[in-house]
PDB file of C-alpha atoms in Angstrom:
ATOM      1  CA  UNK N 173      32.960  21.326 -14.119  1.00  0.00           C
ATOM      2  CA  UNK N 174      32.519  22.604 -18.197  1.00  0.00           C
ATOM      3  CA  UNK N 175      35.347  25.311 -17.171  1.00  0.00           C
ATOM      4  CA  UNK N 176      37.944  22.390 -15.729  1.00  0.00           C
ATOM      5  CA  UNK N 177      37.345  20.411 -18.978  1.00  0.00           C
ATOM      6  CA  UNK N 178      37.744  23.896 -21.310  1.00  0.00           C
ATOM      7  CA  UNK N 179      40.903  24.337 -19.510  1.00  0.00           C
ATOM      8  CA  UNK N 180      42.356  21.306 -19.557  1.00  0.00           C
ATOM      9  CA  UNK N 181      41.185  20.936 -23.150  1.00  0.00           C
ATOM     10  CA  UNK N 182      42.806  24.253 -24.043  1.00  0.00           C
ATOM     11  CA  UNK N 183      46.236  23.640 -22.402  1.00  0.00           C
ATOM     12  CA  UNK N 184      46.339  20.094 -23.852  1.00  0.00           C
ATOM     13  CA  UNK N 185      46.166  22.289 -27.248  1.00  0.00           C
ATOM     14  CA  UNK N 186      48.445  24.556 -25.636  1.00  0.00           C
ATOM     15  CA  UNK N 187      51.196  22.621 -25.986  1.00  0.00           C
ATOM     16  CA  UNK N 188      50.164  20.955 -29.398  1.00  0.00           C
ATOM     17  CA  UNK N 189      49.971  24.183 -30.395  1.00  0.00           C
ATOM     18  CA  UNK N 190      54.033  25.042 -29.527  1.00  0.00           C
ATOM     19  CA  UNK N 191      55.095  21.668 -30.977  1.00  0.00           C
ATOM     20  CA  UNK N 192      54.084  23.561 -34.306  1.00  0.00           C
ATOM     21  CA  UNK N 193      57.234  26.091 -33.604  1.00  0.00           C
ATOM     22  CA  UNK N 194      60.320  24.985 -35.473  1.00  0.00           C
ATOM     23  CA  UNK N 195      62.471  22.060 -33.677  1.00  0.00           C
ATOM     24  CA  UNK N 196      66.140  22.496 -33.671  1.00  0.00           C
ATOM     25  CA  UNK N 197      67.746  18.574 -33.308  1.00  0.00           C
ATOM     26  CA  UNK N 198      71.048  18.276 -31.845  1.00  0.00           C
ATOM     27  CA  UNK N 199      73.483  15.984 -32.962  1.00  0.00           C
ATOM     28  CA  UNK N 200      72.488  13.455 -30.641  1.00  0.00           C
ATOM     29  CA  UNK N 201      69.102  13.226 -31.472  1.00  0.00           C
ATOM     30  CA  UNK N 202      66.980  15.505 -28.883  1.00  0.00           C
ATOM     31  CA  UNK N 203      64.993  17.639 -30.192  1.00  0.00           C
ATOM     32  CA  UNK N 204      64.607  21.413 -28.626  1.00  0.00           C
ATOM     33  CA  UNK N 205      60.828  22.367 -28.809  1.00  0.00           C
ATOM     34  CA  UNK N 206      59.188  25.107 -27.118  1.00  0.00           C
ATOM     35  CA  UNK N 207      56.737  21.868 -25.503  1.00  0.00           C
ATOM     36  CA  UNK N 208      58.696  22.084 -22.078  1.00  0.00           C
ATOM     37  CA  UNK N 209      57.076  25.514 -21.805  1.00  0.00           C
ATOM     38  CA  UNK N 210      53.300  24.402 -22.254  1.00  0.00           C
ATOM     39  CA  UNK N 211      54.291  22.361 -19.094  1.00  0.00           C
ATOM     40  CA  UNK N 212      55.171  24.595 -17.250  1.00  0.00           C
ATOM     41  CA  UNK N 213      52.596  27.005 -18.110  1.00  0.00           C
ATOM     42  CA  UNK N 214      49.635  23.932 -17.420  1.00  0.00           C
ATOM     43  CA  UNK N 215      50.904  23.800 -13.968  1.00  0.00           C
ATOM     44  CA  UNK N 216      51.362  26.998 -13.022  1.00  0.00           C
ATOM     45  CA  UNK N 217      48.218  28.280 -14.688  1.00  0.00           C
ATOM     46  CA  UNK N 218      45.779  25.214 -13.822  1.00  0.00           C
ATOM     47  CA  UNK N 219      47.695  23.996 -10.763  1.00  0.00           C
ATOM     48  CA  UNK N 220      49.107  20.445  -9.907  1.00  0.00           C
ATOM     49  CA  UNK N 221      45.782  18.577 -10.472  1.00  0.00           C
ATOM     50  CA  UNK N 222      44.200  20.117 -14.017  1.00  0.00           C
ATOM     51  CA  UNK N 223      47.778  20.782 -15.206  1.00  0.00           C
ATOM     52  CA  UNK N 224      48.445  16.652 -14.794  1.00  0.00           C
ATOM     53  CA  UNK N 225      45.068  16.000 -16.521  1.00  0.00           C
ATOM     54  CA  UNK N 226      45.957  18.420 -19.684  1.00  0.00           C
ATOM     55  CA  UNK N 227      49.458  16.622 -20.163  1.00  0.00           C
ATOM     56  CA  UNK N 228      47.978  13.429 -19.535  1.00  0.00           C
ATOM     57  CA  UNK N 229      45.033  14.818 -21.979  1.00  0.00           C
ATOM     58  CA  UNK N 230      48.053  15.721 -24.438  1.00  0.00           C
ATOM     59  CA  UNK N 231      49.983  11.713 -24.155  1.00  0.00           C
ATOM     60  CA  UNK N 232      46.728   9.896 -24.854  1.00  0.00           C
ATOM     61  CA  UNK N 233      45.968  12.662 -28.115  1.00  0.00           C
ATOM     62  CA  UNK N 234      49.826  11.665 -28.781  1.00  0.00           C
ATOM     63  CA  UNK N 235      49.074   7.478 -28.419  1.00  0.00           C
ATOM     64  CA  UNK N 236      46.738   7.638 -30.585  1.00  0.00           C
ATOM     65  CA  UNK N 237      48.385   8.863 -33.459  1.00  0.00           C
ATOM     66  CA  UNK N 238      47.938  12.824 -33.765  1.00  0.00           C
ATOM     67  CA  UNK N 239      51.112  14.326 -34.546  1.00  0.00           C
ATOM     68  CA  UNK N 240      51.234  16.957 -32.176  1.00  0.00           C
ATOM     69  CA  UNK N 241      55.121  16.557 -31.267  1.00  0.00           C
ATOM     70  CA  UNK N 242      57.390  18.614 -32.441  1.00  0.00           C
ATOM     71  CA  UNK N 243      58.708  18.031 -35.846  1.00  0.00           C
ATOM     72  CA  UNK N 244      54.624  16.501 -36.143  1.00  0.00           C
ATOM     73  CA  UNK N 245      55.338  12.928 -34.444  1.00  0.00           C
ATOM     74  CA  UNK N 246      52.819  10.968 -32.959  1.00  0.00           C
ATOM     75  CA  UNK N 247      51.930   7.703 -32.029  1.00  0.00           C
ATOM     76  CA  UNK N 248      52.954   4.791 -29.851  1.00  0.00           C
ATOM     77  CA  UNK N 249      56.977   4.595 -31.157  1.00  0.00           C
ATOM     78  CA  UNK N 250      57.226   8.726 -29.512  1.00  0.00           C
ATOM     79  CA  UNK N 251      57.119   6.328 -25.967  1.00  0.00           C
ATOM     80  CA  UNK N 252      60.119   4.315 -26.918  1.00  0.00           C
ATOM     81  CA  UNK N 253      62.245   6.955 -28.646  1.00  0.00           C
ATOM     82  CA  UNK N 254      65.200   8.434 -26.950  1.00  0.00           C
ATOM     83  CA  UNK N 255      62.668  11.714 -25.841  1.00  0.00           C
ATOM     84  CA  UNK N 256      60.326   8.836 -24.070  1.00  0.00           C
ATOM     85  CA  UNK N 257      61.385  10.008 -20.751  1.00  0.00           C
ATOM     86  CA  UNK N 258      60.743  13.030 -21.443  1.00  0.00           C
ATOM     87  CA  UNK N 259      57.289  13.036 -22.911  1.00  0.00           C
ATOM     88  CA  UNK N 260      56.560  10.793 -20.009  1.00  0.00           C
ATOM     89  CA  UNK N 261      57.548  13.316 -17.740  1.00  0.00           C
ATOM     90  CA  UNK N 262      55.149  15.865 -19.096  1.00  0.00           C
ATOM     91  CA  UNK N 263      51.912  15.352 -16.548  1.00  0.00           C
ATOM     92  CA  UNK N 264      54.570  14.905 -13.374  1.00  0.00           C
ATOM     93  CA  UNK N 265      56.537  17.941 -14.324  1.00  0.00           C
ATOM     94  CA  UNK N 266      53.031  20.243 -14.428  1.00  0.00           C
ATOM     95  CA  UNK N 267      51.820  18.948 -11.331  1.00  0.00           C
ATOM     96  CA  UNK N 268      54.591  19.560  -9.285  1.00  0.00           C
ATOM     97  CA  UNK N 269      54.550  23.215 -11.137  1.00  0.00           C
ATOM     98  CA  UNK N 270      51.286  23.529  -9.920  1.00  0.00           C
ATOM     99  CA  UNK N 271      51.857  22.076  -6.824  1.00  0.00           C
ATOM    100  CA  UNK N 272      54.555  24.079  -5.821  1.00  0.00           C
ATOM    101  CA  UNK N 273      52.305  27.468  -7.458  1.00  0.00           C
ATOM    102  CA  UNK N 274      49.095  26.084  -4.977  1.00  0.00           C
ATOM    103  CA  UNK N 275      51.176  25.385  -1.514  1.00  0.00           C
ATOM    104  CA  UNK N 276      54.104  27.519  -1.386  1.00  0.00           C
ATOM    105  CA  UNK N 277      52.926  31.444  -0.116  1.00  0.00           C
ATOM    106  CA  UNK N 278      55.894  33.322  -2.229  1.00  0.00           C
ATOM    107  CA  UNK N 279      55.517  36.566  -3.003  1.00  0.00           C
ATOM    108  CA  UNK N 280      55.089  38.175  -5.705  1.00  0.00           C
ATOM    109  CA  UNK N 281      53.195  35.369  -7.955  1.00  0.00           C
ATOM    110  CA  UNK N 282      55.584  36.032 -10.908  1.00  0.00           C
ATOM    111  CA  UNK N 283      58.563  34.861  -9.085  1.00  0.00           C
ATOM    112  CA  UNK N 284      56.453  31.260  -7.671  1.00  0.00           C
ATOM    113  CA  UNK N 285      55.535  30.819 -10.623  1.00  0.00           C
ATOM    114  CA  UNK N 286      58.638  30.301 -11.978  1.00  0.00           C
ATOM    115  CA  UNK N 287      60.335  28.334  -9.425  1.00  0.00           C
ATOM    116  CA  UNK N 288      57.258  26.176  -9.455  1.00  0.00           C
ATOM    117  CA  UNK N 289      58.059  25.959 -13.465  1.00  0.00           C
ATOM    118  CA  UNK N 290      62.135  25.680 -12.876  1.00  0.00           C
ATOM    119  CA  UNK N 291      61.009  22.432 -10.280  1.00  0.00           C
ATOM    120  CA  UNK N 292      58.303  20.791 -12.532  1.00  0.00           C
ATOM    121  CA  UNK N 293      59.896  21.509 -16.267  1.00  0.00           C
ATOM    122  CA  UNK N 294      63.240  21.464 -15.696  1.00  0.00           C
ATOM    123  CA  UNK N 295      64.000  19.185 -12.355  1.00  0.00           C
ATOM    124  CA  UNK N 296      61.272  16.564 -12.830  1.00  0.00           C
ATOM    125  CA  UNK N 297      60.978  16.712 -16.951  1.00  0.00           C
ATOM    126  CA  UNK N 298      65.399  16.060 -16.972  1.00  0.00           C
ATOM    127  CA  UNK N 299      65.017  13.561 -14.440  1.00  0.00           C
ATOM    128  CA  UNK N 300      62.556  11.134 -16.058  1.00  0.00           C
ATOM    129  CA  UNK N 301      64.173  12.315 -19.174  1.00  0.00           C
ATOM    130  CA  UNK N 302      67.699  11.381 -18.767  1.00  0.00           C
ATOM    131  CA  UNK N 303      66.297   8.053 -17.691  1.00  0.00           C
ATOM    132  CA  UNK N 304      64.871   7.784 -20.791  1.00  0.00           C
ATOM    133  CA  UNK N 305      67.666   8.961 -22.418  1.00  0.00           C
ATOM    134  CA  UNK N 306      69.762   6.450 -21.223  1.00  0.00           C
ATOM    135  CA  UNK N 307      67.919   3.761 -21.836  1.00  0.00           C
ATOM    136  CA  UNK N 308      67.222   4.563 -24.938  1.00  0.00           C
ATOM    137  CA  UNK N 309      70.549   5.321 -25.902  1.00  0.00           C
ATOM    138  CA  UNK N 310      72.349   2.794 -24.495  1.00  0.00           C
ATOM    139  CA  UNK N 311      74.974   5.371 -22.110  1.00  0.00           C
ATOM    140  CA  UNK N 312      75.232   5.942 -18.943  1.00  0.00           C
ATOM    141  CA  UNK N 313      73.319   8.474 -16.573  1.00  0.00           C
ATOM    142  CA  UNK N 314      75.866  10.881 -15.960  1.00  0.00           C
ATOM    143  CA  UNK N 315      77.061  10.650 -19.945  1.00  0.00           C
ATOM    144  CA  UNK N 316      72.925  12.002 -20.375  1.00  0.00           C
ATOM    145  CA  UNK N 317      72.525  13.922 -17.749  1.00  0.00           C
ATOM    146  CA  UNK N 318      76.155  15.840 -19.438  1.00  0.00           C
ATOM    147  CA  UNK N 319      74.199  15.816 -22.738  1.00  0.00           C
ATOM    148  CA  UNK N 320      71.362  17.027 -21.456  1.00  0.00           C
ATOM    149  CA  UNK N 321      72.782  20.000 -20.040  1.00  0.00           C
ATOM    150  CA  UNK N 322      72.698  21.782 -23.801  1.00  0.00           C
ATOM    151  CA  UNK N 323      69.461  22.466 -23.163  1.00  0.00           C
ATOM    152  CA  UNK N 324      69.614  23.934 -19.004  1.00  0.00           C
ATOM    153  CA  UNK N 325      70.221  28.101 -19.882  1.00  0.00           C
ATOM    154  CA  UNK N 326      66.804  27.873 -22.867  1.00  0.00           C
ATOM    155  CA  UNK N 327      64.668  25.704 -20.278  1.00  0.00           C
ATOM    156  CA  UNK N 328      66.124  28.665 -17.664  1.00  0.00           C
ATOM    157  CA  UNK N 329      64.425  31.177 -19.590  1.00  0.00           C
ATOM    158  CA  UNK N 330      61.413  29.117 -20.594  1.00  0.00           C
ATOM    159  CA  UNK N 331      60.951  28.941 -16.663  1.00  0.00           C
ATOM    160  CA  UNK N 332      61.410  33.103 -16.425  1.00  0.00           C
ATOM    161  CA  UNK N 333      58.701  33.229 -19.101  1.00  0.00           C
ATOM    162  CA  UNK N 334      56.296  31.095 -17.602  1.00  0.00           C
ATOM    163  CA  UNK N 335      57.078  33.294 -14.155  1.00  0.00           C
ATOM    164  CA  UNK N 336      56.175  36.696 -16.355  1.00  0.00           C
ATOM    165  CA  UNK N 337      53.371  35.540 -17.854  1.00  0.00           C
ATOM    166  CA  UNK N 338      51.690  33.898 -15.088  1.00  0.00           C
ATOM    167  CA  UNK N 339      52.012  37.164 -13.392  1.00  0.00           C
ATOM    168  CA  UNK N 340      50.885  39.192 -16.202  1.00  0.00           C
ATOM    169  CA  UNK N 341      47.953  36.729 -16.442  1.00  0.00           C
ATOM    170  CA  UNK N 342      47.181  36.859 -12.602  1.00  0.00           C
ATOM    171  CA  UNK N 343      46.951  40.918 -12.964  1.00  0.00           C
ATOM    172  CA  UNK N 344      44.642  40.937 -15.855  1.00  0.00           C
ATOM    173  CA  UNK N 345      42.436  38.291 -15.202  1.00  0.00           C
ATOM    174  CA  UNK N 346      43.190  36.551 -11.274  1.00  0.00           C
ATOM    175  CA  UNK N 347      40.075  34.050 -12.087  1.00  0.00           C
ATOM    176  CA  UNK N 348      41.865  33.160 -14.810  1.00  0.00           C
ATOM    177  CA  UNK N 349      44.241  31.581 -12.529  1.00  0.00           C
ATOM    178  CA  UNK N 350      42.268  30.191  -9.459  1.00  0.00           C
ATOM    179  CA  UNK N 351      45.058  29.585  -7.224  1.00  0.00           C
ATOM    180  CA  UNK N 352      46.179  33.319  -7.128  1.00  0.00           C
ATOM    181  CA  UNK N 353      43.421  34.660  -5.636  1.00  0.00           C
ATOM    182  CA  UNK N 354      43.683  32.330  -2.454  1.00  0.00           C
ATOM    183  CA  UNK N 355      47.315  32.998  -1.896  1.00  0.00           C
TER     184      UNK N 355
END
């Protein structure tokens, strides 16, 4: 039980941790932050069920006011900014990571890992995000889901980096990441 709670602590400060790393803003206001990753590392690390508990761990830090964003936003306007969907998205897009790393028996664990990562922080974290998006920007989904694909070829390699370092991870130390050593 102390060791779920550590871990879901730690990735929660995971990904506060890479909202620290310089944002670049494009010109229509969406930040790209080296956050998506921390997803996709929470999943595939602590599978579907911790993963969702350290993102949702991370929003409530986030509600309350820490500014653990990128750029070092926090607070209850981050939910109804233009990124909303995408913050939103965070706990869905590391469960089905770690969903995908738990159930699906692909070998080797580098490569599952970063489908599961490609499927929960890229598919599920654009979906709710260009939602978001166009809400909060007024335009349609297909002018969002066109703006949104800026950032498809560095969440691409965010996803290949998750893969390699899950597998690196799962070499060193397989306890480290529970589901490994069952599959």
């Amino acid at each position: 039980m102390e060791r779920n709670v550590a871990q879901i602590a730690l990735f929660a400060a995971l990904i506060a941790a890479l909202g620290a790393i310089p944002q670049i803003t494009l010109a229509f206001g969406i930040p790209i932050t080296a956050q998506s990753m921390g997803v996709m590392l929470a999943g595939a690390v602590l599978g579907a069920k911790r993963g969702f508990l350290s993102m949702l761990l991370f929003l409530l830090l986030v509600a309350i006011g820490l500014p653990l964003l990128a750029g070092g936003r926090g607070g209850l306007g981050a939910f109804v900014a233009p990124t909303s969907g995408f913050l939103i998205a965070f706990p869905f897009g590391a469960f089905v990571t770690g969903l995908f790393v738990e159930k699906v028996r692909l070998r080797p664990i580098g490569l599952r890992a970063g489908i599961g990562a490609a499927l929960g922080g890229i598919v599920v974290l654009y979906a709710l995000g260009i939602l978001g998006m166009s809400i909060g920007l007024g335009k349609s989904i297909p002018e969002c889901a066109k703006l949104v694909m800026a950032f498809l070829p560095g969440d691409v390699l965010k996803a290949g980096v998750t893969g390699m370092l899950v597998a690196a991870l799962a070499k060193a130390r397989p306890q480290s990441v529970a589901w490994s050593v069952r599959a």
